[in-house]
């Protein structure tokens, strides 16, 4: 135990301190991502924590299924996501929970398929299921989001298809 305390003090003395809520594993990063965007009606999200979870220049992409079978692709930077969604998520209350995960790690790079279920707190109903594709990179010992893309489930594209062996 003394060794750990001394090592920790040495790291702090060098000016590098693990940030609060640091994600030390890819799994912790995914769990933190779901946690930070979820909350009850009227509760603002911790957007500073959210921003800190992403690498500089990270992108978020949503593929929105259209009625004619096509997909509309919308790509945002983190600030655009926050400005578009901060008020709405607080007003309706929103919980996104992971239902399944598949993780591939190669050194400081991780690619994660994460199935989700989204529930509105104000109505108490599940309004979306789908799959997040999350690419993480380890920066200074912390796993951060390099890119996040998601697509809602449709009859033609059930969540299970994302997890089938290719």
mmCIF file of C-alpha atoms in Angstrom:
data_model
loop_
_atom_site.group_PDB
_atom_site.id
_atom_site.type_symbol
_atom_site.label_atom_id
_atom_site.label_comp_id
_atom_site.label_asym_id
_atom_site.label_seq_id
_atom_site.Cartn_x
_atom_site.Cartn_y
_atom_site.Cartn_z
ATOM 1 C CA UNK A 1 0.000 0.000 0.000
ATOM 2 C CA UNK A 2 2.832 2.411 0.816
ATOM 3 C CA UNK A 3 4.283 1.775 -2.623
ATOM 4 C CA UNK A 4 1.022 2.791 -4.265
ATOM 5 C CA UNK A 5 0.777 5.975 -2.213
ATOM 6 C CA UNK A 6 4.356 6.938 -2.998
ATOM 7 C CA UNK A 7 3.905 6.186 -6.705
ATOM 8 C CA UNK A 8 0.694 8.231 -6.757
ATOM 9 C CA UNK A 9 2.418 11.131 -5.006
ATOM 10 C CA UNK A 10 5.259 10.952 -7.513
ATOM 11 C CA UNK A 11 2.864 11.145 -10.457
ATOM 12 C CA UNK A 12 1.065 14.109 -8.878
ATOM 13 C CA UNK A 13 4.388 15.840 -8.195
ATOM 14 C CA UNK A 14 5.223 15.572 -11.887
ATOM 15 C CA UNK A 15 2.054 17.506 -12.682
ATOM 16 C CA UNK A 16 0.000 14.656 -14.103
ATOM 17 C CA UNK A 17 -3.114 13.813 -12.151
ATOM 18 C CA UNK A 18 -5.802 11.357 -13.244
ATOM 19 C CA UNK A 19 -8.907 13.452 -13.958
ATOM 20 C CA UNK A 20 -12.024 12.935 -11.863
ATOM 21 C CA UNK A 21 -14.229 10.236 -13.343
ATOM 22 C CA UNK A 22 -11.306 8.930 -15.420
ATOM 23 C CA UNK A 23 -12.103 5.831 -17.428
ATOM 24 C CA UNK A 24 -9.244 3.409 -16.883
ATOM 25 C CA UNK A 25 -10.766 0.595 -18.989
ATOM 26 C CA UNK A 26 -12.817 0.591 -22.197
ATOM 27 C CA UNK A 27 -15.763 -0.820 -20.250
ATOM 28 C CA UNK A 28 -15.626 2.040 -17.737
ATOM 29 C CA UNK A 29 -15.624 4.514 -20.634
ATOM 30 C CA UNK A 30 -18.778 2.989 -22.121
ATOM 31 C CA UNK A 31 -20.544 2.839 -18.756
ATOM 32 C CA UNK A 32 -19.632 6.480 -18.063
ATOM 33 C CA UNK A 33 -20.959 7.536 -21.457
ATOM 34 C CA UNK A 34 -24.380 6.027 -20.728
ATOM 35 C CA UNK A 35 -24.356 7.453 -17.208
ATOM 36 C CA UNK A 36 -23.533 11.022 -18.191
ATOM 37 C CA UNK A 37 -26.306 11.420 -20.793
ATOM 38 C CA UNK A 38 -28.983 9.758 -18.643
ATOM 39 C CA UNK A 39 -31.037 11.520 -16.014
ATOM 40 C CA UNK A 40 -34.501 12.353 -14.708
ATOM 41 C CA UNK A 41 -36.832 15.120 -15.875
ATOM 42 C CA UNK A 42 -35.475 18.565 -15.044
ATOM 43 C CA UNK A 43 -31.935 17.453 -14.271
ATOM 44 C CA UNK A 44 -29.252 19.048 -16.426
ATOM 45 C CA UNK A 45 -26.503 16.695 -17.549
ATOM 46 C CA UNK A 46 -22.869 17.132 -16.545
ATOM 47 C CA UNK A 47 -21.783 18.469 -19.927
ATOM 48 C CA UNK A 48 -18.260 19.311 -18.732
ATOM 49 C CA UNK A 49 -17.750 15.672 -17.810
ATOM 50 C CA UNK A 50 -19.282 14.661 -21.152
ATOM 51 C CA UNK A 51 -16.884 16.919 -23.077
ATOM 52 C CA UNK A 52 -13.904 15.552 -21.129
ATOM 53 C CA UNK A 53 -14.775 12.002 -22.225
ATOM 54 C CA UNK A 54 -13.972 12.789 -25.881
ATOM 55 C CA UNK A 55 -10.691 13.328 -27.680
ATOM 56 C CA UNK A 56 -10.200 16.690 -29.353
ATOM 57 C CA UNK A 57 -11.813 16.531 -32.779
ATOM 58 C CA UNK A 58 -14.014 13.537 -31.932
ATOM 59 C CA UNK A 59 -17.127 13.115 -34.041
ATOM 60 C CA UNK A 60 -20.581 11.784 -33.344
ATOM 61 C CA UNK A 61 -22.594 10.325 -36.218
ATOM 62 C CA UNK A 62 -26.208 9.233 -36.270
ATOM 63 C CA UNK A 63 -27.682 7.176 -39.087
ATOM 64 C CA UNK A 64 -31.377 7.984 -39.101
ATOM 65 C CA UNK A 65 -33.527 5.387 -40.903
ATOM 66 C CA UNK A 66 -35.889 7.043 -43.378
ATOM 67 C CA UNK A 67 -39.309 5.684 -44.445
ATOM 68 C CA UNK A 68 -38.125 4.780 -47.947
ATOM 69 C CA UNK A 69 -35.351 2.567 -46.571
ATOM 70 C CA UNK A 70 -32.494 5.020 -46.972
ATOM 71 C CA UNK A 71 -30.500 6.365 -44.049
ATOM 72 C CA UNK A 72 -29.868 10.032 -43.392
ATOM 73 C CA UNK A 73 -26.373 10.570 -41.999
ATOM 74 C CA UNK A 74 -25.782 13.442 -39.586
ATOM 75 C CA UNK A 75 -22.296 14.063 -38.200
ATOM 76 C CA UNK A 76 -21.716 16.389 -35.279
ATOM 77 C CA UNK A 77 -18.825 17.523 -33.175
ATOM 78 C CA UNK A 78 -19.299 17.256 -29.422
ATOM 79 C CA UNK A 79 -20.295 20.925 -28.990
ATOM 80 C CA UNK A 80 -22.991 20.600 -31.645
ATOM 81 C CA UNK A 81 -24.410 17.536 -29.881
ATOM 82 C CA UNK A 82 -24.497 19.400 -26.557
ATOM 83 C CA UNK A 83 -26.123 22.517 -27.995
ATOM 84 C CA UNK A 84 -28.764 20.472 -29.852
ATOM 85 C CA UNK A 85 -29.638 18.115 -26.997
ATOM 86 C CA UNK A 86 -28.895 19.683 -23.588
ATOM 87 C CA UNK A 87 -32.283 21.312 -23.067
ATOM 88 C CA UNK A 88 -34.322 18.516 -24.638
ATOM 89 C CA UNK A 89 -32.706 15.719 -22.612
ATOM 90 C CA UNK A 90 -33.320 17.620 -19.386
ATOM 91 C CA UNK A 91 -36.933 18.465 -20.272
ATOM 92 C CA UNK A 92 -38.053 14.951 -21.119
ATOM 93 C CA UNK A 93 -35.741 12.991 -18.888
ATOM 94 C CA UNK A 94 -33.883 10.257 -20.668
ATOM 95 C CA UNK A 95 -32.174 7.043 -19.724
ATOM 96 C CA UNK A 96 -30.069 5.090 -22.146
ATOM 97 C CA UNK A 97 -29.076 1.661 -20.860
ATOM 98 C CA UNK A 98 -26.709 -0.828 -22.415
ATOM 99 C CA UNK A 99 -28.258 -4.208 -23.178
ATOM 100 C CA UNK A 100 -25.348 -5.983 -24.860
ATOM 101 C CA UNK A 101 -21.677 -5.336 -25.627
ATOM 102 C CA UNK A 102 -18.914 -6.683 -27.831
ATOM 103 C CA UNK A 103 -15.407 -5.285 -27.284
ATOM 104 C CA UNK A 104 -12.240 -5.554 -29.368
ATOM 105 C CA UNK A 105 -9.010 -4.086 -27.954
ATOM 106 C CA UNK A 106 -5.746 -3.653 -29.792
ATOM 107 C CA UNK A 107 -3.177 -1.818 -27.676
ATOM 108 C CA UNK A 108 -4.533 1.636 -26.901
ATOM 109 C CA UNK A 109 -7.393 1.288 -29.372
ATOM 110 C CA UNK A 110 -10.795 -0.245 -28.642
ATOM 111 C CA UNK A 111 -13.834 -0.733 -30.852
ATOM 112 C CA UNK A 112 -17.067 -1.472 -29.063
ATOM 113 C CA UNK A 113 -20.508 -2.449 -30.315
ATOM 114 C CA UNK A 114 -22.980 -1.530 -27.626
ATOM 115 C CA UNK A 115 -26.690 -2.248 -27.954
ATOM 116 C CA UNK A 116 -28.918 0.207 -26.126
ATOM 117 C CA UNK A 117 -32.446 0.821 -24.968
ATOM 118 C CA UNK A 118 -33.598 4.443 -24.572
ATOM 119 C CA UNK A 119 -36.425 5.338 -22.198
ATOM 120 C CA UNK A 120 -38.176 8.676 -21.717
ATOM 121 C CA UNK A 121 -38.564 9.503 -18.038
ATOM 122 C CA UNK A 122 -41.515 11.838 -18.619
ATOM 123 C CA UNK A 123 -43.574 9.167 -20.393
ATOM 124 C CA UNK A 124 -41.951 6.081 -18.869
ATOM 125 C CA UNK A 125 -41.735 4.404 -22.248
ATOM 126 C CA UNK A 126 -38.932 2.874 -24.249
ATOM 127 C CA UNK A 127 -38.810 4.837 -27.480
ATOM 128 C CA UNK A 128 -35.690 3.488 -29.156
ATOM 129 C CA UNK A 129 -33.367 0.539 -29.295
ATOM 130 C CA UNK A 130 -30.298 0.335 -31.450
ATOM 131 C CA UNK A 131 -26.543 -0.013 -31.597
ATOM 132 C CA UNK A 132 -23.731 2.382 -30.740
ATOM 133 C CA UNK A 133 -20.361 1.845 -32.397
ATOM 134 C CA UNK A 134 -17.772 3.437 -30.149
ATOM 135 C CA UNK A 135 -14.097 3.846 -30.998
ATOM 136 C CA UNK A 136 -11.949 4.611 -27.979
ATOM 137 C CA UNK A 137 -8.294 5.587 -27.731
ATOM 138 C CA UNK A 138 -6.201 5.552 -24.568
ATOM 139 C CA UNK A 139 -4.686 8.958 -23.941
ATOM 140 C CA UNK A 140 -2.414 9.367 -20.913
ATOM 141 C CA UNK A 141 -3.928 6.301 -19.273
ATOM 142 C CA UNK A 142 -7.542 7.372 -19.832
ATOM 143 C CA UNK A 143 -9.888 5.819 -22.421
ATOM 144 C CA UNK A 144 -11.597 8.554 -24.427
ATOM 145 C CA UNK A 145 -14.097 8.516 -27.261
ATOM 146 C CA UNK A 146 -12.509 9.080 -30.679
ATOM 147 C CA UNK A 147 -15.805 8.542 -32.503
ATOM 148 C CA UNK A 148 -19.329 7.494 -31.684
ATOM 149 C CA UNK A 149 -21.867 6.400 -34.284
ATOM 150 C CA UNK A 150 -25.331 5.008 -33.689
ATOM 151 C CA UNK A 151 -28.353 3.689 -35.501
ATOM 152 C CA UNK A 152 -31.812 2.869 -34.219
ATOM 153 C CA UNK A 153 -33.225 -0.595 -34.699
ATOM 154 C CA UNK A 154 -35.755 -1.158 -37.480
ATOM 155 C CA UNK A 155 -37.621 -4.230 -38.636
ATOM 156 C CA UNK A 156 -35.026 -4.761 -41.392
ATOM 157 C CA UNK A 157 -32.113 -4.116 -39.043
ATOM 158 C CA UNK A 158 -32.772 -5.697 -35.629
ATOM 159 C CA UNK A 159 -30.083 -5.232 -32.971
ATOM 160 C CA UNK A 160 -29.146 -8.925 -33.154
ATOM 161 C CA UNK A 161 -27.786 -8.452 -36.702
ATOM 162 C CA UNK A 162 -24.997 -6.253 -35.371
ATOM 163 C CA UNK A 163 -23.728 -9.117 -33.219
ATOM 164 C CA UNK A 164 -23.891 -11.935 -35.777
ATOM 165 C CA UNK A 165 -20.628 -13.576 -36.786
ATOM 166 C CA UNK A 166 -19.490 -12.391 -40.192
#
